[in-house]
């Protein structure tokens, strides 16, 4: 039988067939030693083949094959630096949720996420959430950040799960697609998903006052079928996002504004550091490229992994 993975709890996978039947499945041991360096060889969104077995009048499945993925979102495993963690597979788009405070989303986190999405050709829409809670000064910050990313080519939408602002616009983008919602704990992913589809009733928790961070209400990625012909993958809050499997020479290719300029650099292999007649550095000096983006580029280029581990609220 063939089906799509809707939920992963580490050792068991909920798989749904095209006919709508769901089975709890395990994997054959050999998947763990097939050169997959991931902490989770199977991810939500994967298409898998499985066989049914019956034990004690209970039907379960054994997964024996994973179909080739169209794409996936992957990050470094926080505890096992040499391994990766596949967050979800076979996505049409990702909504990256951003809050300016309560908790703050750093531009380095946004950029690392966008670079990974670009590397796997996954469309990303930036959702600036909790717009109803911001004062004018904070709203100016939102407008500036949205301007930075719109200039690059990313769609940016201000939303509020509480007031319903632009929820219809988000739902229209989701129609007939598999969408993943991602972001730090506490940015309001689950609340927004509940606003989009109230019958789901996904658990939410208040922000931790002590740490200004979310409480990790979602512990495993899970896919849901929505009433308006859409699928959504809700994910655990991500504290840090380490970029994996990327050569230094290709990092700039996943920053669209840098990629557009690189043909104008004097050297074909320009890394946009100290090289002469660098079009990227020239654009940076002319404020045509945001400094925060260039700083993120340098951090990824130099492999400064500590940045993705030590976001300001991670020290517990």
mmCIF file of N, CA, C and O in Angstrom, residues 111 248 251-253 255 258 270-273 280 292-302:
data_model
loop_
_atom_site.group_PDB
_atom_site.id
_atom_site.type_symbol
_atom_site.label_atom_id
_atom_site.label_comp_id
_atom_site.label_asym_id
_atom_site.label_seq_id
_atom_site.Cartn_x
_atom_site.Cartn_y
_atom_site.Cartn_z
ATOM 1 N N UNK A 111 16.980 34.698 7.893
ATOM 2 C CA UNK A 111 17.826 34.512 6.716
ATOM 3 C C UNK A 111 18.301 33.074 6.570
ATOM 4 O O UNK A 111 18.379 32.543 5.460
ATOM 5 N N UNK A 248 30.774 26.897 0.553
ATOM 6 C CA UNK A 248 30.937 28.350 0.691
ATOM 7 C C UNK A 248 30.635 29.071 -0.626
ATOM 8 O O UNK A 248 30.047 30.145 -0.641
ATOM 9 N N UNK A 251 26.742 29.627 -1.181
ATOM 10 C CA UNK A 251 25.893 30.303 -0.201
ATOM 11 C C UNK A 251 25.227 31.537 -0.807
ATOM 12 O O UNK A 251 24.027 31.768 -0.654
ATOM 13 N N UNK A 252 26.009 32.342 -1.522
ATOM 14 C CA UNK A 252 25.473 33.568 -2.122
ATOM 15 C C UNK A 252 24.381 33.322 -3.135
ATOM 16 O O UNK A 252 23.532 34.194 -3.375
ATOM 17 N N UNK A 253 24.357 32.125 -3.730
ATOM 18 C CA UNK A 253 23.330 31.811 -4.728
ATOM 19 C C UNK A 253 21.941 31.755 -4.110
ATOM 20 O O UNK A 253 20.937 31.860 -4.821
ATOM 21 N N UNK A 255 20.926 33.773 -1.633
ATOM 22 C CA UNK A 255 20.501 35.124 -1.302
ATOM 23 C C UNK A 255 20.158 35.785 -2.641
ATOM 24 O O UNK A 255 21.060 36.189 -3.383
ATOM 25 N N UNK A 258 22.007 38.877 -3.802
ATOM 26 C CA UNK A 258 23.436 38.661 -4.056
ATOM 27 C C UNK A 258 23.620 37.897 -5.362
ATOM 28 O O UNK A 258 24.498 38.218 -6.172
ATOM 29 N N UNK A 270 34.004 35.192 -6.928
ATOM 30 C CA UNK A 270 33.998 36.216 -5.883
ATOM 31 C C UNK A 270 33.114 35.783 -4.715
ATOM 32 O O UNK A 270 31.964 35.373 -4.908
ATOM 33 N N UNK A 271 33.661 35.869 -3.502
ATOM 34 C CA UNK A 271 32.895 35.544 -2.296
ATOM 35 C C UNK A 271 32.371 36.816 -1.619
ATOM 36 O O UNK A 271 31.783 36.752 -0.542
ATOM 37 N N UNK A 272 32.614 37.973 -2.255
ATOM 38 C CA UNK A 272 32.070 39.252 -1.783
ATOM 39 C C UNK A 272 32.615 39.617 -0.398
ATOM 40 O O UNK A 272 31.887 40.096 0.473
ATOM 41 N N UNK A 273 33.905 39.362 -0.227
ATOM 42 C CA UNK A 273 34.572 39.685 1.028
ATOM 43 C C UNK A 273 35.493 40.879 0.820
ATOM 44 O O UNK A 273 35.069 42.020 0.943
ATOM 45 N N UNK A 280 28.630 43.250 -5.203
ATOM 46 C CA UNK A 280 27.829 43.097 -3.978
ATOM 47 C C UNK A 280 28.264 44.109 -2.927
ATOM 48 O O UNK A 280 27.428 44.777 -2.305
ATOM 49 N N UNK A 292 21.844 43.770 7.375
ATOM 50 C CA UNK A 292 21.495 42.566 8.142
ATOM 51 C C UNK A 292 21.589 41.312 7.266
ATOM 52 O O UNK A 292 21.995 40.239 7.731
ATOM 53 N N UNK A 293 21.235 41.455 6.003
ATOM 54 C CA UNK A 293 21.307 40.315 5.078
ATOM 55 C C UNK A 293 22.768 39.952 4.798
ATOM 56 O O UNK A 293 23.140 38.774 4.776
ATOM 57 N N UNK A 294 23.593 40.975 4.581
ATOM 58 C CA UNK A 294 25.010 40.710 4.323
ATOM 59 C C UNK A 294 25.671 40.088 5.544
ATOM 60 O O UNK A 294 26.483 39.174 5.429
ATOM 61 N N UNK A 295 25.298 40.556 6.735
ATOM 62 C CA UNK A 295 25.834 39.979 7.976
ATOM 63 C C UNK A 295 25.440 38.494 8.091
ATOM 64 O O UNK A 295 26.260 37.657 8.457
ATOM 65 N N UNK A 296 24.205 38.181 7.755
ATOM 66 C CA UNK A 296 23.765 36.779 7.779
ATOM 67 C C UNK A 296 24.552 35.949 6.779
ATOM 68 O O UNK A 296 24.935 34.808 7.055
ATOM 69 N N UNK A 297 24.791 36.530 5.611
ATOM 70 C CA UNK A 297 25.592 35.851 4.585
ATOM 71 C C UNK A 297 26.978 35.517 5.125
ATOM 72 O O UNK A 297 27.466 34.384 4.976
ATOM 73 N N UNK A 298 27.618 36.497 5.788
ATOM 74 C CA UNK A 298 28.961 36.269 6.348
ATOM 75 C C UNK A 298 28.942 35.182 7.422
ATOM 76 O O UNK A 298 29.833 34.337 7.471
ATOM 77 N N UNK A 299 27.931 35.203 8.268
ATOM 78 C CA UNK A 299 27.839 34.208 9.337
ATOM 79 C C UNK A 299 27.727 32.798 8.770
ATOM 80 O O UNK A 299 28.377 31.863 9.255
ATOM 81 N N UNK A 300 26.899 32.645 7.750
ATOM 82 C CA UNK A 300 26.742 31.324 7.130
ATOM 83 C C UNK A 300 28.023 30.940 6.395
ATOM 84 O O UNK A 300 28.489 29.802 6.467
ATOM 85 N N UNK A 301 28.612 31.920 5.713
ATOM 86 C CA UNK A 301 29.831 31.671 4.953
ATOM 87 C C UNK A 301 30.960 31.186 5.851
ATOM 88 O O UNK A 301 31.708 30.259 5.500
ATOM 89 N N UNK A 302 31.079 31.806 6.995
ATOM 90 C CA UNK A 302 32.162 31.462 7.919
ATOM 91 C C UNK A 302 31.805 30.290 8.820
ATOM 92 O O UNK A 302 32.605 29.882 9.657
#
